[in-house]
PDB file of C-alpha atoms and ligand atoms in Angstrom:
ATOM      1  CA  UNK A   1     112.611 212.711 229.239  1.00 88.00           C
ATOM      2  CA  UNK A   2     115.491 214.060 227.234  1.00 94.00           C
ATOM      3  CA  UNK A   3     115.147 217.525 225.756  1.00 97.00           C
ATOM      4  CA  UNK A   4     116.170 218.169 222.169  1.00 97.00           C
ATOM      5  CA  UNK A   5     117.131 221.141 220.079  1.00 98.00           C
ATOM      6  CA  UNK A   6     114.328 221.525 217.506  1.00 98.00           C
ATOM      7  CA  UNK A   7     115.119 221.693 213.820  1.00 97.00           C
ATOM      8  CA  UNK A   8     114.521 225.003 212.113  1.00 96.00           C
ATOM      9  CA  UNK A   9     111.731 225.061 209.531  1.00 93.00           C
ATOM     10  CA  UNK A  10     113.983 226.893 207.065  1.00 96.00           C
ATOM     11  CA  UNK A  11     117.518 226.862 205.693  1.00 96.00           C
ATOM     12  CA  UNK A  12     120.105 228.845 207.613  1.00 94.00           C
ATOM     13  CA  UNK A  13     120.356 231.465 204.862  1.00 96.00           C
ATOM     14  CA  UNK A  14     116.607 231.712 204.225  1.00 96.00           C
ATOM     15  CA  UNK A  15     115.951 234.676 206.518  1.00 96.00           C
ATOM     16  CA  UNK A  16     118.530 236.987 204.982  1.00 95.00           C
ATOM     17  CA  UNK A  17     118.701 239.961 205.107  1.00 94.00           C
ATOM     18  CA  UNK A  18     116.663 239.965 208.359  1.00 96.00           C
ATOM     19  CA  UNK A  19     118.989 237.442 209.993  1.00 97.00           C
ATOM     20  CA  UNK A  20     122.203 236.106 208.492  1.00 97.00           C
ATOM     21  CA  UNK A  21     123.209 232.468 208.459  1.00 97.00           C
ATOM     22  CA  UNK A  22     126.003 233.443 210.847  1.00 98.00           C
ATOM     23  CA  UNK A  23     123.432 234.705 213.360  1.00 98.00           C
ATOM     24  CA  UNK A  24     121.446 231.472 213.050  1.00 97.00           C
ATOM     25  CA  UNK A  25     124.611 229.387 213.380  1.00 97.00           C
ATOM     26  CA  UNK A  26     125.382 231.069 216.682  1.00 98.00           C
ATOM     27  CA  UNK A  27     121.893 231.718 218.002  1.00 98.00           C
ATOM     28  CA  UNK A  28     120.326 228.356 217.197  1.00 98.00           C
ATOM     29  CA  UNK A  29     123.425 226.207 216.806  1.00 97.00           C
ATOM     30  CA  UNK A  30     125.320 227.431 219.863  1.00 98.00           C
ATOM     31  CA  UNK A  31     123.215 229.523 222.289  1.00 98.00           C
ATOM     32  CA  UNK A  32     119.972 227.545 222.065  1.00 98.00           C
ATOM     33  CA  UNK A  33     121.836 224.249 221.851  1.00 98.00           C
ATOM     34  CA  UNK A  34     123.755 225.105 225.029  1.00 98.00           C
ATOM     35  CA  UNK A  35     120.542 225.823 226.971  1.00 98.00           C
ATOM     36  CA  UNK A  36     119.211 222.398 225.976  1.00 98.00           C
ATOM     37  CA  UNK A  37     122.447 220.658 226.999  1.00 98.00           C
ATOM     38  CA  UNK A  38     122.527 222.447 230.363  1.00 98.00           C
ATOM     39  CA  UNK A  39     118.864 221.632 230.958  1.00 98.00           C
ATOM     40  CA  UNK A  40     119.440 217.930 230.288  1.00 98.00           C
ATOM     41  CA  UNK A  41     122.464 217.899 232.582  1.00 97.00           C
ATOM     42  CA  UNK A  42     120.469 219.592 235.351  1.00 97.00           C
ATOM     43  CA  UNK A  43     117.374 217.343 235.326  1.00 97.00           C
ATOM     44  CA  UNK A  44     118.802 213.956 234.368  1.00 95.00           C
ATOM     45  CA  UNK A  45     117.943 211.359 236.995  1.00 95.00           C
ATOM     46  CA  UNK A  46     115.835 213.810 239.033  1.00 95.00           C
ATOM     47  CA  UNK A  47     112.078 214.176 239.531  1.00 94.00           C
ATOM     48  CA  UNK A  48     112.175 217.309 237.387  1.00 95.00           C
ATOM     49  CA  UNK A  49     113.403 215.079 234.569  1.00 96.00           C
ATOM     50  CA  UNK A  50     109.882 213.599 234.305  1.00 96.00           C
ATOM     51  CA  UNK A  51     108.228 216.922 233.509  1.00 97.00           C
ATOM     52  CA  UNK A  52     107.339 218.283 230.090  1.00 97.00           C
ATOM     53  CA  UNK A  53     109.052 221.487 229.034  1.00 98.00           C
ATOM     54  CA  UNK A  54     105.998 223.639 229.802  1.00 98.00           C
ATOM     55  CA  UNK A  55     105.600 222.032 233.244  1.00 97.00           C
ATOM     56  CA  UNK A  56     109.281 222.656 233.938  1.00 97.00           C
ATOM     57  CA  UNK A  57     108.952 226.331 233.037  1.00 98.00           C
ATOM     58  CA  UNK A  58     105.995 226.615 235.414  1.00 98.00           C
ATOM     59  CA  UNK A  59     107.575 224.726 238.318  1.00 97.00           C
ATOM     60  CA  UNK A  60     111.369 224.970 238.192  1.00 97.00           C
ATOM     61  CA  UNK A  61     113.469 227.596 239.926  1.00 97.00           C
ATOM     62  CA  UNK A  62     116.953 229.013 239.564  1.00 97.00           C
ATOM     63  CA  UNK A  63     119.269 227.521 236.978  1.00 97.00           C
ATOM     64  CA  UNK A  64     116.827 224.807 235.908  1.00 97.00           C
ATOM     65  CA  UNK A  65     114.168 227.434 235.253  1.00 98.00           C
ATOM     66  CA  UNK A  66     116.630 229.598 233.310  1.00 98.00           C
ATOM     67  CA  UNK A  67     117.646 226.804 230.959  1.00 98.00           C
ATOM     68  CA  UNK A  68     114.127 225.369 230.600  1.00 98.00           C
ATOM     69  CA  UNK A  69     112.603 228.780 229.895  1.00 98.00           C
ATOM     70  CA  UNK A  70     115.347 229.699 227.445  1.00 98.00           C
ATOM     71  CA  UNK A  71     114.733 226.392 225.628  1.00 98.00           C
ATOM     72  CA  UNK A  72     110.992 227.166 225.527  1.00 98.00           C
ATOM     73  CA  UNK A  73     111.444 230.804 224.522  1.00 98.00           C
ATOM     74  CA  UNK A  74     113.903 230.079 221.724  1.00 98.00           C
ATOM     75  CA  UNK A  75     111.833 227.171 220.388  1.00 98.00           C
ATOM     76  CA  UNK A  76     108.860 229.558 220.336  1.00 98.00           C
ATOM     77  CA  UNK A  77     110.846 232.339 218.658  1.00 98.00           C
ATOM     78  CA  UNK A  78     111.956 230.133 215.749  1.00 98.00           C
ATOM     79  CA  UNK A  79     108.284 229.443 214.879  1.00 97.00           C
ATOM     80  CA  UNK A  80     107.425 233.152 214.972  1.00 98.00           C
ATOM     81  CA  UNK A  81     109.544 233.985 211.962  1.00 96.00           C
ATOM     82  CA  UNK A  82     109.430 232.624 208.432  1.00 95.00           C
ATOM     83  CA  UNK A  83     111.223 233.247 205.164  1.00 95.00           C
ATOM     84  CA  UNK A  84     109.530 234.914 202.227  1.00 91.00           C
ATOM     85  CA  UNK A  85     107.774 237.722 204.039  1.00 88.00           C
ATOM     86  CA  UNK A  86     105.163 238.007 206.705  1.00 86.00           C
ATOM     87  CA  UNK A  87     101.727 236.484 206.398  1.00 88.00           C
ATOM     88  CA  UNK A  88      98.738 238.507 207.655  1.00 93.00           C
ATOM     89  CA  UNK A  89      96.573 238.162 210.760  1.00 97.00           C
ATOM     90  CA  UNK A  90      93.166 236.854 209.745  1.00 96.00           C
ATOM     91  CA  UNK A  91      89.921 235.645 211.287  1.00 97.00           C
ATOM     92  CA  UNK A  92      89.790 235.350 215.084  1.00 97.00           C
ATOM     93  CA  UNK A  93      93.358 236.640 215.472  1.00 98.00           C
ATOM     94  CA  UNK A  94      92.678 239.769 213.454  1.00 98.00           C
ATOM     95  CA  UNK A  95      89.451 240.352 215.382  1.00 98.00           C
ATOM     96  CA  UNK A  96      91.259 240.021 218.724  1.00 98.00           C
ATOM     97  CA  UNK A  97      94.048 242.410 217.623  1.00 98.00           C
ATOM     98  CA  UNK A  98      91.497 244.971 216.424  1.00 98.00           C
ATOM     99  CA  UNK A  99      89.498 244.660 219.639  1.00 98.00           C
ATOM    100  CA  UNK A 100      92.405 244.977 222.084  1.00 98.00           C
ATOM    101  CA  UNK A 101      94.813 247.256 220.170  1.00 98.00           C
ATOM    102  CA  UNK A 102      92.600 249.053 217.645  1.00 98.00           C
ATOM    103  CA  UNK A 103      94.617 247.840 214.649  1.00 98.00           C
ATOM    104  CA  UNK A 104      97.625 245.760 213.613  1.00 98.00           C
ATOM    105  CA  UNK A 105      99.587 248.989 213.230  1.00 98.00           C
ATOM    106  CA  UNK A 106      98.845 249.968 216.835  1.00 98.00           C
ATOM    107  CA  UNK A 107      99.958 246.515 218.027  1.00 98.00           C
ATOM    108  CA  UNK A 108     103.197 246.863 216.057  1.00 98.00           C
ATOM    109  CA  UNK A 109     103.842 250.287 217.571  1.00 98.00           C
ATOM    110  CA  UNK A 110     103.203 249.060 221.100  1.00 98.00           C
ATOM    111  CA  UNK A 111     105.271 245.887 220.661  1.00 98.00           C
ATOM    112  CA  UNK A 112     108.159 247.685 218.918  1.00 98.00           C
ATOM    113  CA  UNK A 113     108.301 250.350 221.614  1.00 98.00           C
ATOM    114  CA  UNK A 114     108.319 247.745 224.394  1.00 98.00           C
ATOM    115  CA  UNK A 115     110.965 245.624 222.637  1.00 98.00           C
ATOM    116  CA  UNK A 116     113.220 248.584 221.899  1.00 98.00           C
ATOM    117  CA  UNK A 117     113.068 250.068 225.390  1.00 98.00           C
ATOM    118  CA  UNK A 118     113.294 246.866 227.443  1.00 97.00           C
ATOM    119  CA  UNK A 119     116.436 247.377 229.509  1.00 97.00           C
ATOM    120  CA  UNK A 120     119.047 244.658 229.134  1.00 97.00           C
ATOM    121  CA  UNK A 121     118.480 241.065 228.066  1.00 98.00           C
ATOM    122  CA  UNK A 122     114.993 239.666 227.719  1.00 98.00           C
ATOM    123  CA  UNK A 123     111.987 238.950 225.566  1.00 98.00           C
ATOM    124  CA  UNK A 124     109.066 240.944 224.214  1.00 98.00           C
ATOM    125  CA  UNK A 125     105.802 239.020 223.893  1.00 98.00           C
ATOM    126  CA  UNK A 126     102.305 239.328 222.561  1.00 98.00           C
ATOM    127  CA  UNK A 127     100.201 237.236 224.922  1.00 98.00           C
ATOM    128  CA  UNK A 128      96.615 236.429 225.713  1.00 98.00           C
ATOM    129  CA  UNK A 129      96.609 237.264 229.384  1.00 97.00           C
ATOM    130  CA  UNK A 130      94.829 235.433 232.195  1.00 95.00           C
ATOM    131  CA  UNK A 131      91.806 237.730 231.713  1.00 96.00           C
ATOM    132  CA  UNK A 132      91.545 236.779 228.045  1.00 97.00           C
ATOM    133  CA  UNK A 133      92.840 240.037 226.581  1.00 98.00           C
ATOM    134  CA  UNK A 134      95.717 240.400 224.138  1.00 98.00           C
ATOM    135  CA  UNK A 135      98.580 242.325 225.705  1.00 98.00           C
ATOM    136  CA  UNK A 136     102.229 243.219 225.052  1.00 98.00           C
ATOM    137  CA  UNK A 137     104.579 242.307 227.895  1.00 98.00           C
ATOM    138  CA  UNK A 138     108.330 242.117 228.327  1.00 98.00           C
ATOM    139  CA  UNK A 139     110.265 239.734 230.535  1.00 98.00           C
ATOM    140  CA  UNK A 140     113.861 240.064 231.691  1.00 98.00           C
ATOM    141  CA  UNK A 141     116.468 237.380 231.086  1.00 98.00           C
ATOM    142  CA  UNK A 142     114.725 233.988 230.687  1.00 98.00           C
ATOM    143  CA  UNK A 143     111.283 235.221 231.753  1.00 98.00           C
ATOM    144  CA  UNK A 144     108.361 233.446 230.117  1.00 98.00           C
ATOM    145  CA  UNK A 145     104.656 234.404 230.205  1.00 98.00           C
ATOM    146  CA  UNK A 146     103.412 230.883 230.911  1.00 98.00           C
ATOM    147  CA  UNK A 147     104.554 231.451 234.506  1.00 97.00           C
ATOM    148  CA  UNK A 148     101.824 234.113 234.768  1.00 96.00           C
ATOM    149  CA  UNK A 149      99.045 232.003 233.334  1.00 96.00           C
ATOM    150  CA  UNK A 150      99.222 233.807 229.986  1.00 98.00           C
ATOM    151  CA  UNK A 151      99.183 232.177 226.556  1.00 98.00           C
ATOM    152  CA  UNK A 152     102.209 233.211 224.473  1.00 98.00           C
ATOM    153  CA  UNK A 153     101.333 234.227 220.913  1.00 98.00           C
ATOM    154  CA  UNK A 154     104.394 236.000 219.479  1.00 98.00           C
ATOM    155  CA  UNK A 155     107.868 236.764 220.752  1.00 98.00           C
ATOM    156  CA  UNK A 156     110.959 238.716 219.804  1.00 98.00           C
ATOM    157  CA  UNK A 157     114.264 237.852 221.459  1.00 98.00           C
ATOM    158  CA  UNK A 158     115.959 241.094 222.512  1.00 98.00           C
ATOM    159  CA  UNK A 159     119.099 239.579 223.990  1.00 98.00           C
ATOM    160  CA  UNK A 160     122.088 241.117 222.221  1.00 98.00           C
ATOM    161  CA  UNK A 161     123.086 237.675 220.885  1.00 97.00           C
ATOM    162  CA  UNK A 162     119.869 237.751 218.795  1.00 98.00           C
ATOM    163  CA  UNK A 163     120.921 240.744 216.716  1.00 98.00           C
ATOM    164  CA  UNK A 164     124.472 241.900 217.398  1.00 98.00           C
ATOM    165  CA  UNK A 165     126.121 240.168 214.406  1.00 98.00           C
ATOM    166  CA  UNK A 166     123.678 241.748 211.932  1.00 98.00           C
ATOM    167  CA  UNK A 167     122.652 245.001 213.600  1.00 98.00           C
ATOM    168  CA  UNK A 168     125.419 245.654 216.149  1.00 97.00           C
ATOM    169  CA  UNK A 169     123.965 247.927 218.833  1.00 97.00           C
ATOM    170  CA  UNK A 170     120.938 249.120 216.819  1.00 98.00           C
ATOM    171  CA  UNK A 171     118.164 247.033 218.356  1.00 98.00           C
ATOM    172  CA  UNK A 172     115.346 249.138 216.784  1.00 98.00           C
ATOM    173  CA  UNK A 173     116.523 248.181 213.252  1.00 98.00           C
ATOM    174  CA  UNK A 174     116.387 244.500 214.200  1.00 98.00           C
ATOM    175  CA  UNK A 175     112.854 244.944 215.533  1.00 98.00           C
ATOM    176  CA  UNK A 176     111.796 246.818 212.396  1.00 98.00           C
ATOM    177  CA  UNK A 177     113.090 243.953 210.236  1.00 97.00           C
ATOM    178  CA  UNK A 178     111.423 241.367 212.510  1.00 98.00           C
ATOM    179  CA  UNK A 179     107.959 242.444 211.302  1.00 97.00           C
ATOM    180  CA  UNK A 180     108.819 241.605 207.701  1.00 94.00           C
ATOM    181  CA  UNK A 181     108.992 237.908 208.530  1.00 94.00           C
ATOM    182  CA  UNK A 182     106.379 237.307 211.225  1.00 97.00           C
ATOM    183  CA  UNK A 183     104.576 233.997 210.832  1.00 97.00           C
ATOM    184  CA  UNK A 184     101.040 235.106 211.692  1.00 97.00           C
ATOM    185  CA  UNK A 185      99.725 231.635 210.922  1.00 96.00           C
ATOM    186  CA  UNK A 186     101.737 230.350 213.885  1.00 97.00           C
ATOM    187  CA  UNK A 187     100.426 233.202 216.072  1.00 98.00           C
ATOM    188  CA  UNK A 188      96.869 232.297 215.059  1.00 97.00           C
ATOM    189  CA  UNK A 189      97.490 228.623 215.877  1.00 97.00           C
ATOM    190  CA  UNK A 190      98.657 229.551 219.399  1.00 98.00           C
ATOM    191  CA  UNK A 191      95.483 231.576 219.966  1.00 98.00           C
ATOM    192  CA  UNK A 192      93.245 228.828 218.581  1.00 98.00           C
ATOM    193  CA  UNK A 193      94.970 225.823 220.159  1.00 98.00           C
ATOM    194  CA  UNK A 194      97.042 226.783 223.219  1.00 97.00           C
ATOM    195  CA  UNK A 195      97.355 223.137 224.253  1.00 97.00           C
ATOM    196  CA  UNK A 196      99.179 222.416 221.011  1.00 97.00           C
ATOM    197  CA  UNK A 197     101.908 225.028 221.469  1.00 98.00           C
ATOM    198  CA  UNK A 198     104.526 222.795 223.066  1.00 97.00           C
ATOM    199  CA  UNK A 199     104.318 220.123 220.368  1.00 97.00           C
ATOM    200  CA  UNK A 200     104.436 222.769 217.642  1.00 97.00           C
ATOM    201  CA  UNK A 201     107.446 224.641 218.967  1.00 98.00           C
ATOM    202  CA  UNK A 202     109.449 221.497 219.745  1.00 97.00           C
ATOM    203  CA  UNK A 203     108.684 220.080 216.304  1.00 95.00           C
ATOM    204  CA  UNK A 204     111.324 217.696 214.982  1.00 95.00           C
ATOM    205  CA  UNK A 205     114.545 217.220 216.984  1.00 95.00           C
ATOM    206  CA  UNK A 206     117.868 217.942 215.347  1.00 93.00           C
ATOM    207  CA  UNK A 207     120.107 214.933 214.851  1.00 79.00           C
ATOM    208  CA  UNK A 208     122.641 215.442 217.635  1.00 62.00           C
TER     209      UNK A 208
HETATM  210 MN1   MN B   1     118.410 234.157 222.207  1.00 80.99          MN
END
């Protein structure tokens, strides 16, 4: 199967001032696109080329893993943010956050601290871990929680390419702004229907 860069659900200037259209042009249009192209080049004509993206992330190693996981992680990240301000956790998601963190504010503190202090490139995640508890974890480079049997619920890309155009070296300001646009409805859908995550994040392919 050929892998495709997913379309964004919003216009390239719709996330301003959180993220500029220049950031999206580079981050989605160049960085993410390049991971997809390298993944296709690496798996074309091979057994790995038969696997779904999630299966590839779980089974591939080395360069194939890096490009597959970066395709997965970025596709996931684009669904985590939305223009027009954050929605609110409700229902089962709110109950799980309150149970495992005490409150949404405590989750935000824990997640922001982990994202700001993660050393070097990587990703900060809210996951439902293999024991069924919500947890904040970070992964270096292309790391992805599905390799640990966890269900990803929310992610923030903390590679410098995610924020350097808009925030330069001040990663904490980027993380602070991230909360203003979190799509909690997407987070809730991941918790409720983990089997539907891949189809949701891959959405509609770009015309390329
Ligand atoms: Mn990135």
